[in-house]
Amino acid sequence: MKPVVELASVDKDYPLGKVTVKALRNVDLTFYRGEFTTVAGPSGSGKTTLLNLVGCIDVPTSGEVRVDGQLTSELGDRDLTRLRLEKLGFIFQAFNLIAALDLYQNVEFPLLLQGGMTRKERRTRVLEMIERVDLTPQLRQRPNELSGGQRQRVAIARALVTRPRIVLADEPTANLDSETGRTIIDLMKEINEDQETTFIFSTHDPMVIERAGRIVHLRDGQLVDEDTNSDSGDARGAP
Amino acid sequence: MNSINRFLIIVRIAARNLVQAPRRTLWLALAIAMVTALLVLFQGISEGTRGHLLRSATTLSAGHVNVSGFYKTTPTDVTPLIEDGARARRIVEENTTGAVQIVDRQRGFASLITAGATMQAGVAGVDIEDETILADVLQLAEESEYVDDGRQEVVGDIQGLSRPNTAVIFAGQARRLDARVGDTITLRTQTFRGQANTVDVTVVAVAQDIGLLSNFAIFVPSRVVLDLYDLSDQTTGALLIYLEDIDRSEEVMDTLRAAFLSEDYTLLEHQPEPFFAKFETVSGEDWTGQRLDLTTWEDEISFLTWIVTALDTIAFLLIGILAIIIAVGMMNTMWISVRERTPELGTVRAIGMTRTGVLLLFAVEAFLLGLAASLAGAALGTAVAAAITAAQIPIPSDAVRAILLNDIFVLVVGLKQVLGAVIAMTLVMGLAAFFPAWRASRMQPVEAIHR
């Protein structure tokens, strides 16, 4: 089993006025290639902080984070940006699509940032992703013309279009009804199985938790428990 | 291709941000457009004055390149002439490329006397058959412009200067002297030997004023100046060279200087001053005989270029102050924009946009607004300038007339002025946006995304 993300003795503190909030405390955790992992826990348990550190959009107060073998504390902003662009995909709770761009352009955006593809190659890849999330008829619609579920599917397509090693999803179903949420999770799972993409998502939605291959429990910034879900499984099988 | 698409996406996002805050964008665009229009108008005034100055000077007293002479029989007696005019002309003709016309001008200064008034003016002696440019440029005034009960038609003909003892004066002079076509004016001066001399000339035409300068010049046949100053036929006052390309003036002057030196002429050191301003210096120098002075049209009007410089300086200061105010507005708009779009910035940074990309995002926004608004402003300024010029609005104040060297408002706006204004304003807007954009680019993605 090949590790894709490793956290070693990670602490993350946030100053909040005169108080320091310890968002994560001494977390040691490894995520493996092809895993479909849920980081579960109540609000304020450190789920989002953990995802931010793995996603290289935040840095730990102490400890080490390795993403795809690279020690993030040793990378400068340019390299971290490159790492996010090439190795990571993000799915946000509030979808965070770019309002000025239509569906196609939102999905194409990371490929344009990445460069190195011809227009034709890019188009093929984008259309393939959009078809995968079943939004081909809405190709030229703007985010404000789409439903919540459709927007989240666009976000998934955008996160996956660069074929990242790891997809991070922060409460991906929080803003969706249960039926749509289920569909979204099914889609992510399908992609996980097809492409062996590692999925790490935070949630406290029991429906999502029960479909995860591995469940990491956080409480008060500490890793308190880990479960595997043999019924669910994931692309690499249970650890 | 990829970079173009990436850039187009950035342009699209920037344009969307402008459209999403229509009121803010509109007010700022309006302010930018107004300042740009003012900038264009100020430049139009400056360029109009400069052009008018050039036209006046090159019509009345100078060519694009000028060869003049000082002749001294004793170290203190200075006569402004070229002793052997024909030889000097031959050298000029043989060594000047791209000349449209080379003319001889006699130069003098005299009192103009009529029954009702006296005034001073420079007297230019011309051979009107040779002076085709002068004949083209001088527009004759309708009689009603200089006589209260005059006819609404042009009386006289500039070609009348081919007849002996004639003169062409300007409308302003005609009003002051109470003279009309057919009247006689007495020219009185002192010869270079110190004797008083007079010549009576008949007015054959009255030309439209060419600003302030035309108050101080009249045209007579060359013979009149020779007679007035008791000069030999071989002499000439100056050789005026008109070029196809005025920008070659400097080059042609240098070539001619070399040519005259090789023909054993002694030349005065080149000083960027008009010919007449050198009298005092030359009379204080200890030499006798002939020395030539070569100047360009710019040298000949250098005593007036302060006006254009002053206009430019005032315009620069005014526009500078306004531009600073607008720049503060732009900076403020950008701060608001950054604040409103912080989560989006966090998203694009998380996805993989570099700090430079974010910087570019805001720079493009400022650039788009600056460019569109300044283009509109420049178009407005150009239209207003054209309308003012076409309307031939008289300048009501003597002081302003003196400053602008013109009787009507003439604003000349060319591509250079328009491009200059648009580029300057766009650049100022871009610079104003830089700091907020830079701060936005330095935001940590995690802070931005969760704000």
Tab-separated table of C-alpha atoms in Angstrom, chain B:
chain	number	residue	atom	x	y	z
B	1	MET	CA	-2.701	29.277	-27.319
B	2	ASN	CA	-3.053	28.002	-23.779
B	3	SER	CA	-1.755	31.277	-22.398
B	4	ILE	CA	-4.207	33.206	-24.552
B	5	ASN	CA	-7.114	31.124	-23.272
B	6	ARG	CA	-5.892	31.520	-19.714
B	7	PHE	CA	-5.665	35.249	-20.239
B	8	LEU	CA	-9.116	35.369	-21.807
B	9	ILE	CA	-10.526	33.629	-18.739
B	10	ILE	CA	-8.858	36.248	-16.548
B	11	VAL	CA	-10.314	38.989	-18.752
B	12	ARG	CA	-13.754	37.409	-18.480
B	13	ILE	CA	-13.570	37.220	-14.692
B	14	ALA	CA	-12.297	40.814	-14.497
B	15	ALA	CA	-15.054	42.050	-16.813
B	16	ARG	CA	-17.684	40.211	-14.775
B	17	ASN	CA	-16.456	41.922	-11.620
B	18	LEU	CA	-16.844	45.304	-13.243
B	19	VAL	CA	-20.340	44.504	-14.482
B	20	GLN	CA	-21.413	43.146	-11.109
B	21	ALA	CA	-20.861	46.514	-9.442
B	22	PRO	CA	-22.434	48.747	-12.099
B	23	ARG	CA	-22.866	51.896	-10.050
B	24	ARG	CA	-19.320	51.852	-8.688
B	25	THR	CA	-17.885	51.031	-12.100
B	26	LEU	CA	-19.933	53.715	-13.801
B	27	TRP	CA	-18.935	56.516	-11.428
B	28	LEU	CA	-15.287	55.621	-11.599
B	29	ALA	CA	-15.440	55.242	-15.372
B	30	LEU	CA	-17.124	58.630	-15.628
B	31	ALA	CA	-14.402	60.257	-13.533
B	32	ILE	CA	-11.648	58.615	-15.574
B	33	ALA	CA	-13.365	59.611	-18.815
B	34	MET	CA	-13.725	63.238	-17.694
B	35	VAL	CA	-10.088	63.534	-16.667
B	36	THR	CA	-9.005	61.915	-19.928
B	37	ALA	CA	-11.211	64.312	-21.891
B	38	LEU	CA	-9.645	67.232	-20.029
B	39	LEU	CA	-6.197	65.846	-20.715
B	40	VAL	CA	-7.017	65.599	-24.415
B	41	LEU	CA	-8.420	69.145	-24.434
B	42	PHE	CA	-5.380	70.590	-22.684
B	43	GLN	CA	-3.118	68.772	-25.084
B	44	GLY	CA	-5.302	70.050	-27.918
B	45	ILE	CA	-4.807	73.646	-26.744
B	46	SER	CA	-1.081	73.116	-26.389
B	47	GLU	CA	-0.811	71.424	-29.778
B	48	GLY	CA	-3.039	74.050	-31.388
B	49	THR	CA	-0.865	76.821	-29.993
B	50	ARG	CA	2.301	75.021	-31.021
B	51	GLY	CA	0.941	74.460	-34.526
B	52	HIS	CA	-0.225	78.032	-34.786
B	53	LEU	CA	3.116	79.279	-33.572
B	54	LEU	CA	4.861	77.182	-36.185
B	55	ARG	CA	2.503	78.345	-38.907
B	56	SER	CA	2.829	81.987	-37.865
B	57	ALA	CA	6.583	81.868	-37.587
B	58	THR	CA	7.139	79.969	-40.799
B	59	THR	CA	4.748	82.250	-42.661
B	60	LEU	CA	5.873	85.536	-41.258
B	61	SER	CA	9.526	85.410	-40.425
B	62	ALA	CA	11.257	82.084	-40.793
B	63	GLY	CA	11.720	79.035	-42.969
B	64	HIS	CA	12.265	75.572	-41.580
B	65	VAL	CA	15.978	76.338	-41.899
B	66	ASN	CA	17.290	79.882	-42.150
B	67	VAL	CA	20.566	81.327	-43.346
B	68	SER	CA	21.051	84.905	-42.173
B	69	GLY	CA	24.059	87.161	-42.125
B	70	PHE	CA	25.698	89.823	-40.027
B	71	TYR	CA	28.001	92.240	-41.783
B	72	LYS	CA	30.291	94.537	-39.784
B	73	THR	CA	32.319	97.321	-41.353
B	74	THR	CA	33.639	98.215	-37.897
B	75	PRO	CA	33.437	96.042	-34.774
B	76	THR	CA	30.396	97.977	-33.524
B	77	ASP	CA	28.415	98.603	-36.752
B	78	VAL	CA	26.215	95.571	-37.415
B	79	THR	CA	24.181	95.201	-40.590
B	80	PRO	CA	21.824	92.215	-40.853
B	81	LEU	CA	22.527	91.046	-44.386
B	82	ILE	CA	24.271	88.518	-46.533
B	83	GLU	CA	26.686	90.445	-48.708
B	84	ASP	CA	26.684	88.073	-51.667
B	85	GLY	CA	23.150	86.706	-51.725
B	86	ALA	CA	23.532	84.831	-55.011
B	87	ARG	CA	26.567	82.868	-53.836
B	88	ALA	CA	24.946	81.952	-50.547
B	89	ARG	CA	21.848	80.830	-52.409
B	90	ARG	CA	23.905	78.657	-54.756
B	91	ILE	CA	25.533	76.908	-51.783
B	92	VAL	CA	22.132	76.350	-50.197
B	93	GLU	CA	20.642	74.981	-53.406
B	94	GLU	CA	23.561	72.635	-54.006
B	95	ASN	CA	23.575	71.233	-50.493
B	96	THR	CA	19.914	70.956	-49.527
B	97	THR	CA	17.931	67.822	-50.192
B	98	GLY	CA	14.183	67.647	-49.763
B	99	ALA	CA	13.592	71.383	-50.116
B	100	VAL	CA	10.155	72.491	-51.251
B	101	GLN	CA	11.134	76.096	-51.634
B	102	ILE	CA	14.108	78.368	-51.033
B	103	VAL	CA	13.347	82.089	-50.878
B	104	ASP	CA	15.239	85.301	-50.305
B	105	ARG	CA	13.819	87.620	-47.701
B	106	GLN	CA	14.980	91.117	-47.006
B	107	ARG	CA	14.547	92.065	-43.395
B	108	GLY	CA	13.979	95.426	-41.793
B	109	PHE	CA	12.092	97.305	-39.138
B	110	ALA	CA	10.102	100.448	-39.731
B	111	SER	CA	7.428	102.810	-38.476
B	112	LEU	CA	4.184	102.513	-40.431
B	113	ILE	CA	2.585	105.882	-40.704
B	114	THR	CA	-0.879	106.870	-41.930
B	115	ALA	CA	-2.896	110.008	-41.440
B	116	GLY	CA	-4.504	108.585	-38.367
B	117	ALA	CA	-1.895	106.406	-36.646
B	118	THR	CA	1.654	105.159	-36.382
B	119	MET	CA	2.878	101.729	-35.415
B	120	GLN	CA	6.082	99.709	-35.530
B	121	ALA	CA	6.488	96.517	-37.505
B	122	GLY	CA	9.024	94.218	-39.009
B	123	VAL	CA	9.231	94.623	-42.776
B	124	ALA	CA	9.759	91.500	-44.860
B	125	GLY	CA	10.930	92.108	-48.410
B	126	VAL	CA	9.701	89.313	-50.688
B	127	ASP	CA	9.684	88.357	-54.341
B	128	ILE	CA	6.090	87.244	-54.522
B	129	GLU	CA	6.641	85.170	-57.688
B	130	ASP	CA	9.024	82.963	-55.677
B	131	GLU	CA	6.941	82.935	-52.523
B	132	THR	CA	4.326	80.366	-53.505
B	133	ILE	CA	4.032	78.995	-49.969
B	134	LEU	CA	3.443	82.464	-48.540
B	135	ALA	CA	0.845	83.148	-51.217
B	136	ASP	CA	-0.903	79.874	-50.332
B	137	VAL	CA	-0.811	80.318	-46.583
B	138	LEU	CA	-1.835	83.949	-46.302
B	139	GLN	CA	-5.619	84.145	-46.353
B	140	LEU	CA	-6.996	87.505	-47.296
B	141	ALA	CA	-9.502	89.123	-44.940
B	142	GLU	CA	-12.908	90.350	-45.998
B	143	GLU	CA	-13.048	94.118	-45.960
B	144	SER	CA	-15.626	94.060	-43.151
B	145	GLU	CA	-12.990	92.486	-40.883
B	146	TYR	CA	-10.931	95.674	-40.815
B	147	VAL	CA	-13.302	98.428	-41.923
B	148	ASP	CA	-16.484	99.157	-39.956
B	149	ASP	CA	-18.636	99.684	-43.037
B	150	GLY	CA	-16.571	97.349	-45.193
B	151	ARG	CA	-17.929	94.894	-47.704
B	152	GLN	CA	-18.325	91.204	-46.931
B	153	GLU	CA	-15.798	90.360	-49.587
B	154	VAL	CA	-12.098	90.118	-50.117
B	155	VAL	CA	-10.612	93.161	-51.723
B	156	GLY	CA	-7.163	93.180	-53.314
B	157	ASP	CA	-4.718	90.522	-54.321
B	158	ILE	CA	-1.519	89.347	-52.727
B	159	GLN	CA	0.050	89.149	-56.194
B	160	GLY	CA	-0.086	92.930	-56.159
B	161	LEU	CA	3.249	92.674	-54.356
B	162	SER	CA	4.801	92.138	-57.773
B	163	ARG	CA	4.242	95.820	-58.391
B	164	PRO	CA	6.733	98.339	-56.956
B	165	ASN	CA	6.107	100.128	-53.652
B	166	THR	CA	3.262	97.973	-52.490
B	167	ALA	CA	2.481	96.273	-49.208
B	168	VAL	CA	0.374	93.509	-47.736
B	169	ILE	CA	-0.655	94.183	-44.171
B	170	PHE	CA	-2.767	92.267	-41.664
B	171	ALA	CA	-6.325	92.984	-40.578
B	172	GLY	CA	-5.325	94.052	-37.064
B	173	GLN	CA	-2.817	96.511	-38.458
B	174	ALA	CA	-5.361	97.803	-40.971
B	175	ARG	CA	-7.789	98.517	-38.132
B	176	ARG	CA	-5.156	100.317	-36.081
B	177	LEU	CA	-3.831	102.309	-39.022
B	178	ASP	CA	-7.338	102.885	-40.372
B	179	ALA	CA	-6.066	101.722	-43.742
B	180	ARG	CA	-7.740	99.747	-46.480
B	181	VAL	CA	-6.716	98.376	-49.854
B	182	GLY	CA	-5.530	101.200	-52.077
B	183	ASP	CA	-4.441	103.451	-49.198
B	184	THR	CA	-0.876	104.644	-48.827
B	185	ILE	CA	1.327	103.914	-45.839
B	186	THR	CA	4.641	105.623	-45.240
B	187	LEU	CA	7.460	103.428	-44.036
B	188	ARG	CA	10.134	105.287	-42.094
B	189	THR	CA	13.375	103.933	-40.757
B	190	GLN	CA	17.051	104.650	-40.290
B	191	THR	CA	19.501	103.153	-42.738
B	192	PHE	CA	22.381	101.154	-41.397
B	193	ARG	CA	24.499	104.254	-41.908
B	194	GLY	CA	22.217	106.180	-39.564
B	195	GLN	CA	20.315	108.315	-42.104
B	196	ALA	CA	16.527	108.683	-41.873
B	197	ASN	CA	14.711	107.327	-44.921
B	198	THR	CA	11.097	106.910	-45.985
B	199	VAL	CA	9.227	105.008	-48.688
B	200	ASP	CA	5.530	105.258	-49.505
B	201	VAL	CA	3.779	101.988	-50.241
B	202	THR	CA	0.265	101.215	-51.401
B	203	VAL	CA	-1.730	98.540	-49.614
B	204	VAL	CA	-2.583	95.868	-52.205
B	205	ALA	CA	-4.143	93.324	-49.880
B	206	VAL	CA	-5.107	92.817	-46.231
B	207	ALA	CA	-4.507	89.363	-44.822
B	208	GLN	CA	-6.314	87.645	-41.983
B	209	ASP	CA	-4.441	87.882	-38.700
B	210	ILE	CA	-2.214	84.979	-37.766
B	211	GLY	CA	-2.331	85.599	-34.046
B	212	LEU	CA	-0.133	87.964	-32.097
B	213	LEU	CA	2.854	87.705	-34.385
B	214	SER	CA	1.043	89.166	-37.360
B	215	ASN	CA	0.721	92.473	-35.511
B	216	PHE	CA	4.406	92.956	-36.008
B	217	ALA	CA	5.010	92.071	-39.658
B	218	ILE	CA	4.146	93.415	-43.074
B	219	PHE	CA	5.181	92.232	-46.523
B	220	VAL	CA	6.618	94.489	-49.216
B	221	PRO	CA	8.545	93.794	-52.416
B	222	SER	CA	12.271	93.203	-51.794
B	223	ARG	CA	13.091	96.384	-53.634
B	224	VAL	CA	11.320	98.455	-50.969
B	225	VAL	CA	13.607	97.137	-48.216
B	226	LEU	CA	16.696	97.613	-50.392
B	227	ASP	CA	15.627	101.205	-51.050
B	228	LEU	CA	14.623	101.853	-47.488
B	229	TYR	CA	17.983	100.748	-46.171
B	230	ASP	CA	19.973	101.900	-49.186
B	231	LEU	CA	21.372	98.429	-49.813
B	232	SER	CA	23.035	96.928	-52.883
B	233	ASP	CA	21.072	94.569	-55.159
B	234	GLN	CA	23.606	91.817	-54.465
B	235	THR	CA	22.664	91.594	-50.803
B	236	THR	CA	19.941	89.592	-49.226
B	237	GLY	CA	18.590	89.568	-45.697
B	238	ALA	CA	18.094	85.854	-45.266
B	239	LEU	CA	17.561	82.636	-47.154
B	240	LEU	CA	14.507	80.753	-45.951
B	241	ILE	CA	14.418	77.057	-46.728
B	242	TYR	CA	11.134	75.152	-46.579
B	243	LEU	CA	11.463	71.368	-46.379
B	244	GLU	CA	9.182	68.501	-47.297
B	245	ASP	CA	9.868	67.044	-43.864
B	246	ILE	CA	10.113	69.616	-41.113
B	247	ASP	CA	11.676	67.044	-38.803
B	248	ARG	CA	14.806	67.158	-40.976
B	249	SER	CA	15.422	70.816	-40.127
B	250	GLU	CA	18.249	70.081	-37.704
B	251	GLU	CA	19.950	67.698	-40.137
B	252	VAL	CA	19.695	70.116	-43.062
B	253	MET	CA	21.061	72.950	-40.937
B	254	ASP	CA	24.070	70.838	-39.966
B	255	THR	CA	24.709	69.922	-43.611
B	256	LEU	CA	24.551	73.557	-44.622
B	257	ARG	CA	26.865	74.615	-41.822
B	258	ALA	CA	29.447	72.142	-43.126
B	259	ALA	CA	28.899	73.360	-46.695
B	260	PHE	CA	29.349	77.046	-45.807
B	261	LEU	CA	32.454	76.265	-43.773
B	262	SER	CA	33.940	74.395	-46.703
B	263	GLU	CA	33.297	77.492	-48.852
B	264	ASP	CA	35.352	79.554	-46.375
B	265	TYR	CA	32.453	81.333	-44.739
B	266	THR	CA	32.762	82.182	-41.101
B	267	LEU	CA	29.758	81.054	-39.088
B	268	LEU	CA	28.432	82.119	-35.738
B	269	GLU	CA	28.284	79.360	-33.154
B	270	HIS	CA	24.834	77.821	-33.260
B	271	GLN	CA	22.663	79.379	-30.575
B	272	PRO	CA	19.017	78.295	-30.258
B	273	GLU	CA	17.799	81.892	-30.438
B	274	PRO	CA	16.110	83.935	-33.140
B	275	PHE	CA	18.280	85.958	-35.477
B	276	PHE	CA	17.261	89.340	-34.058
B	277	ALA	CA	18.176	88.322	-30.507
B	278	LYS	CA	21.820	88.029	-31.538
B	279	PHE	CA	22.338	91.657	-32.527
B	280	GLU	CA	23.557	92.763	-29.128
B	281	THR	CA	25.992	89.881	-28.778
B	282	VAL	CA	27.337	90.326	-32.297
B	283	SER	CA	27.803	94.088	-31.906
B	284	GLY	CA	29.861	93.470	-28.776
B	285	GLU	CA	32.212	91.096	-30.573
B	286	ASP	CA	35.531	92.230	-31.941
B	287	TRP	CA	35.437	91.248	-35.600
B	288	THR	CA	34.596	92.767	-38.955
B	289	GLY	CA	33.351	91.403	-42.269
B	290	GLN	CA	30.670	88.794	-42.980
B	291	ARG	CA	29.490	86.041	-40.665
B	292	LEU	CA	26.544	83.786	-41.275
B	293	ASP	CA	24.041	82.540	-38.759
B	294	LEU	CA	22.086	79.323	-39.415
B	295	THR	CA	18.965	78.565	-37.451
B	296	THR	CA	15.983	76.238	-37.529
B	297	TRP	CA	12.370	77.345	-37.168
B	298	GLU	CA	12.492	76.201	-33.559
B	299	ASP	CA	15.387	78.568	-32.851
B	300	GLU	CA	13.458	81.408	-34.457
B	301	ILE	CA	10.432	80.931	-32.236
B	302	SER	CA	12.331	79.917	-29.106
B	303	PHE	CA	11.412	83.220	-27.482
B	304	LEU	CA	7.777	82.136	-27.660
B	305	THR	CA	8.061	78.452	-26.795
B	306	TRP	CA	7.816	79.330	-23.099
B	307	ILE	CA	4.118	79.785	-23.785
B	308	VAL	CA	3.711	76.197	-24.896
B	309	THR	CA	5.916	75.036	-22.016
B	310	ALA	CA	3.800	77.034	-19.564
B	311	LEU	CA	0.590	75.616	-21.022
B	312	ASP	CA	2.005	72.108	-20.806
B	313	THR	CA	3.122	72.667	-17.216
B	314	ILE	CA	-0.261	74.015	-16.109
B	315	ALA	CA	-2.009	71.138	-17.881
B	316	PHE	CA	0.367	68.632	-16.310
B	317	LEU	CA	-0.236	69.995	-12.812
B	318	LEU	CA	-4.011	70.128	-13.166
B	319	ILE	CA	-4.281	66.711	-14.731
B	320	GLY	CA	-1.782	65.348	-12.232
B	321	ILE	CA	-3.931	66.471	-9.309
B	322	LEU	CA	-7.080	65.076	-10.913
B	323	ALA	CA	-5.327	61.831	-11.792
B	324	ILE	CA	-4.248	61.399	-8.163
B	325	ILE	CA	-7.853	61.856	-7.026
B	326	ILE	CA	-9.039	59.299	-9.579
B	327	ALA	CA	-6.226	56.946	-8.654
B	328	VAL	CA	-7.352	57.059	-5.017
B	329	GLY	CA	-10.863	56.208	-6.248
B	330	MET	CA	-9.502	53.310	-8.254
B	331	MET	CA	-7.509	52.072	-5.290
B	332	ASN	CA	-10.593	52.254	-3.108
B	333	THR	CA	-12.629	50.360	-5.691
B	334	MET	CA	-9.993	47.683	-5.828
B	335	TRP	CA	-9.976	47.330	-2.049
B	336	ILE	CA	-13.740	46.855	-2.104
B	337	SER	CA	-13.402	44.393	-4.952
B	338	VAL	CA	-10.742	42.426	-3.094
B	339	ARG	CA	-12.899	42.338	0.015
B	340	GLU	CA	-15.966	41.194	-1.894
B	341	ARG	CA	-14.113	38.522	-3.799
B	342	THR	CA	-11.892	37.149	-1.096
B	343	PRO	CA	-13.531	33.667	-1.041
B	344	GLU	CA	-13.262	33.445	-4.824
B	345	LEU	CA	-9.599	34.400	-4.610
B	346	GLY	CA	-9.105	31.681	-2.030
B	347	THR	CA	-10.777	29.193	-4.365
B	348	VAL	CA	-8.658	30.032	-7.389
B	349	ARG	CA	-5.525	29.995	-5.248
B	350	ALA	CA	-6.525	26.586	-3.846
B	351	ILE	CA	-7.185	25.273	-7.345
B	352	GLY	CA	-3.707	26.345	-8.391
B	353	MET	CA	-3.617	29.945	-9.548
B	354	THR	CA	-0.317	31.568	-8.683
B	355	ARG	CA	0.086	34.854	-6.843
B	356	THR	CA	1.059	36.425	-10.148
B	357	GLY	CA	-2.189	35.156	-11.618
B	358	VAL	CA	-4.186	36.852	-8.860
B	359	LEU	CA	-2.191	40.047	-9.347
B	360	LEU	CA	-2.969	39.871	-13.038
B	361	LEU	CA	-6.658	39.328	-12.309
B	362	PHE	CA	-6.920	42.700	-10.561
B	363	ALA	CA	-4.500	44.430	-12.891
B	364	VAL	CA	-6.660	43.364	-15.839
B	365	GLU	CA	-9.754	44.652	-14.063
B	366	ALA	CA	-8.151	48.064	-13.539
B	367	PHE	CA	-6.737	47.973	-17.043
B	368	LEU	CA	-10.113	47.175	-18.609
B	369	LEU	CA	-11.848	49.935	-16.706
B	370	GLY	CA	-9.016	52.407	-17.345
B	371	LEU	CA	-8.840	51.554	-21.029
B	372	ALA	CA	-12.561	51.619	-21.726
B	373	ALA	CA	-13.159	54.803	-19.736
B	374	SER	CA	-10.117	56.631	-21.075
B	375	LEU	CA	-11.016	55.654	-24.657
B	376	ALA	CA	-14.491	57.083	-24.122
B	377	GLY	CA	-12.975	60.180	-22.502
B	378	ALA	CA	-10.491	60.624	-25.319
B	379	ALA	CA	-13.292	60.317	-27.873
B	380	LEU	CA	-15.310	62.915	-25.966
B	381	GLY	CA	-12.290	65.230	-25.684
B	382	THR	CA	-11.558	64.867	-29.392
B	383	ALA	CA	-15.172	65.607	-30.308
B	384	VAL	CA	-15.320	68.676	-28.040
B	385	ALA	CA	-11.980	69.924	-29.402
B	386	ALA	CA	-13.192	69.480	-32.974
B	387	ALA	CA	-16.462	71.261	-32.180
B	388	ILE	CA	-14.689	74.213	-30.526
B	389	THR	CA	-12.286	74.565	-33.437
B	390	ALA	CA	-15.050	74.238	-36.037
B	391	ALA	CA	-17.139	76.857	-34.245
B	392	GLN	CA	-14.264	79.352	-34.579
B	393	ILE	CA	-15.044	80.800	-31.177
B	394	PRO	CA	-13.332	84.170	-30.706
B	395	ILE	CA	-11.066	84.464	-27.691
B	396	PRO	CA	-12.694	87.203	-25.617
B	397	SER	CA	-9.718	88.276	-23.541
B	398	ASP	CA	-6.658	90.135	-24.861
B	399	ALA	CA	-4.492	88.397	-22.282
B	400	VAL	CA	-5.649	84.937	-23.390
B	401	ARG	CA	-5.228	85.965	-27.027
B	402	ALA	CA	-1.671	87.000	-26.265
B	403	ILE	CA	-0.966	83.740	-24.458
B	404	LEU	CA	-2.495	81.534	-27.124
B	405	LEU	CA	-1.101	83.733	-29.927
B	406	ASN	CA	-4.432	83.444	-31.656
B	407	ASP	CA	-7.738	85.228	-32.033
B	408	ILE	CA	-9.909	82.121	-31.981
B	409	PHE	CA	-9.747	78.878	-30.024
B	410	VAL	CA	-7.925	76.283	-32.087
B	411	LEU	CA	-7.499	72.855	-30.521
B	412	VAL	CA	-5.533	70.318	-32.465
B	413	VAL	CA	-6.028	66.732	-31.337
B	414	GLY	CA	-4.136	64.078	-33.222
B	415	LEU	CA	-3.573	60.375	-32.723
B	416	LYS	CA	-0.522	61.175	-30.613
B	417	GLN	CA	-2.565	63.191	-28.117
B	418	VAL	CA	-5.330	60.579	-27.970
B	419	LEU	CA	-2.940	57.669	-27.524
B	420	GLY	CA	-0.887	59.633	-25.009
B	421	ALA	CA	-3.955	60.397	-22.886
B	422	VAL	CA	-5.323	56.847	-23.079
B	423	ILE	CA	-1.978	55.249	-22.253
B	424	ALA	CA	-1.288	57.700	-19.417
B	425	MET	CA	-4.688	57.216	-17.773
B	426	THR	CA	-4.668	53.443	-18.227
B	427	LEU	CA	-1.206	53.298	-16.729
B	428	VAL	CA	-2.209	55.462	-13.759
B	429	MET	CA	-5.216	53.225	-13.137
B	430	GLY	CA	-3.057	50.116	-13.401
B	431	LEU	CA	-0.583	51.553	-10.909
B	432	ALA	CA	-3.369	52.580	-8.543
B	433	ALA	CA	-4.680	49.015	-8.576
B	434	PHE	CA	-1.289	47.498	-8.008
B	435	PHE	CA	-1.131	47.715	-4.223
B	436	PRO	CA	-4.584	46.236	-3.529
B	437	ALA	CA	-3.865	43.580	-6.153
B	438	TRP	CA	-0.528	42.789	-4.567
B	439	ARG	CA	-2.131	42.492	-1.129
B	440	ALA	CA	-4.792	40.202	-2.590
B	441	SER	CA	-2.129	38.022	-4.154
B	442	ARG	CA	-0.363	37.677	-0.791
B	443	MET	CA	-3.458	36.388	0.995
B	444	GLN	CA	-3.208	32.858	2.307
B	445	PRO	CA	-5.688	30.646	0.436
B	446	VAL	CA	-7.057	29.217	3.650
B	447	GLU	CA	-7.797	32.642	5.116
B	448	ALA	CA	-9.365	33.837	1.920
B	449	ILE	CA	-11.497	30.797	1.293
B	450	HIS	CA	-13.099	30.746	4.713
B	451	ARG	CA	-13.614	34.487	5.046
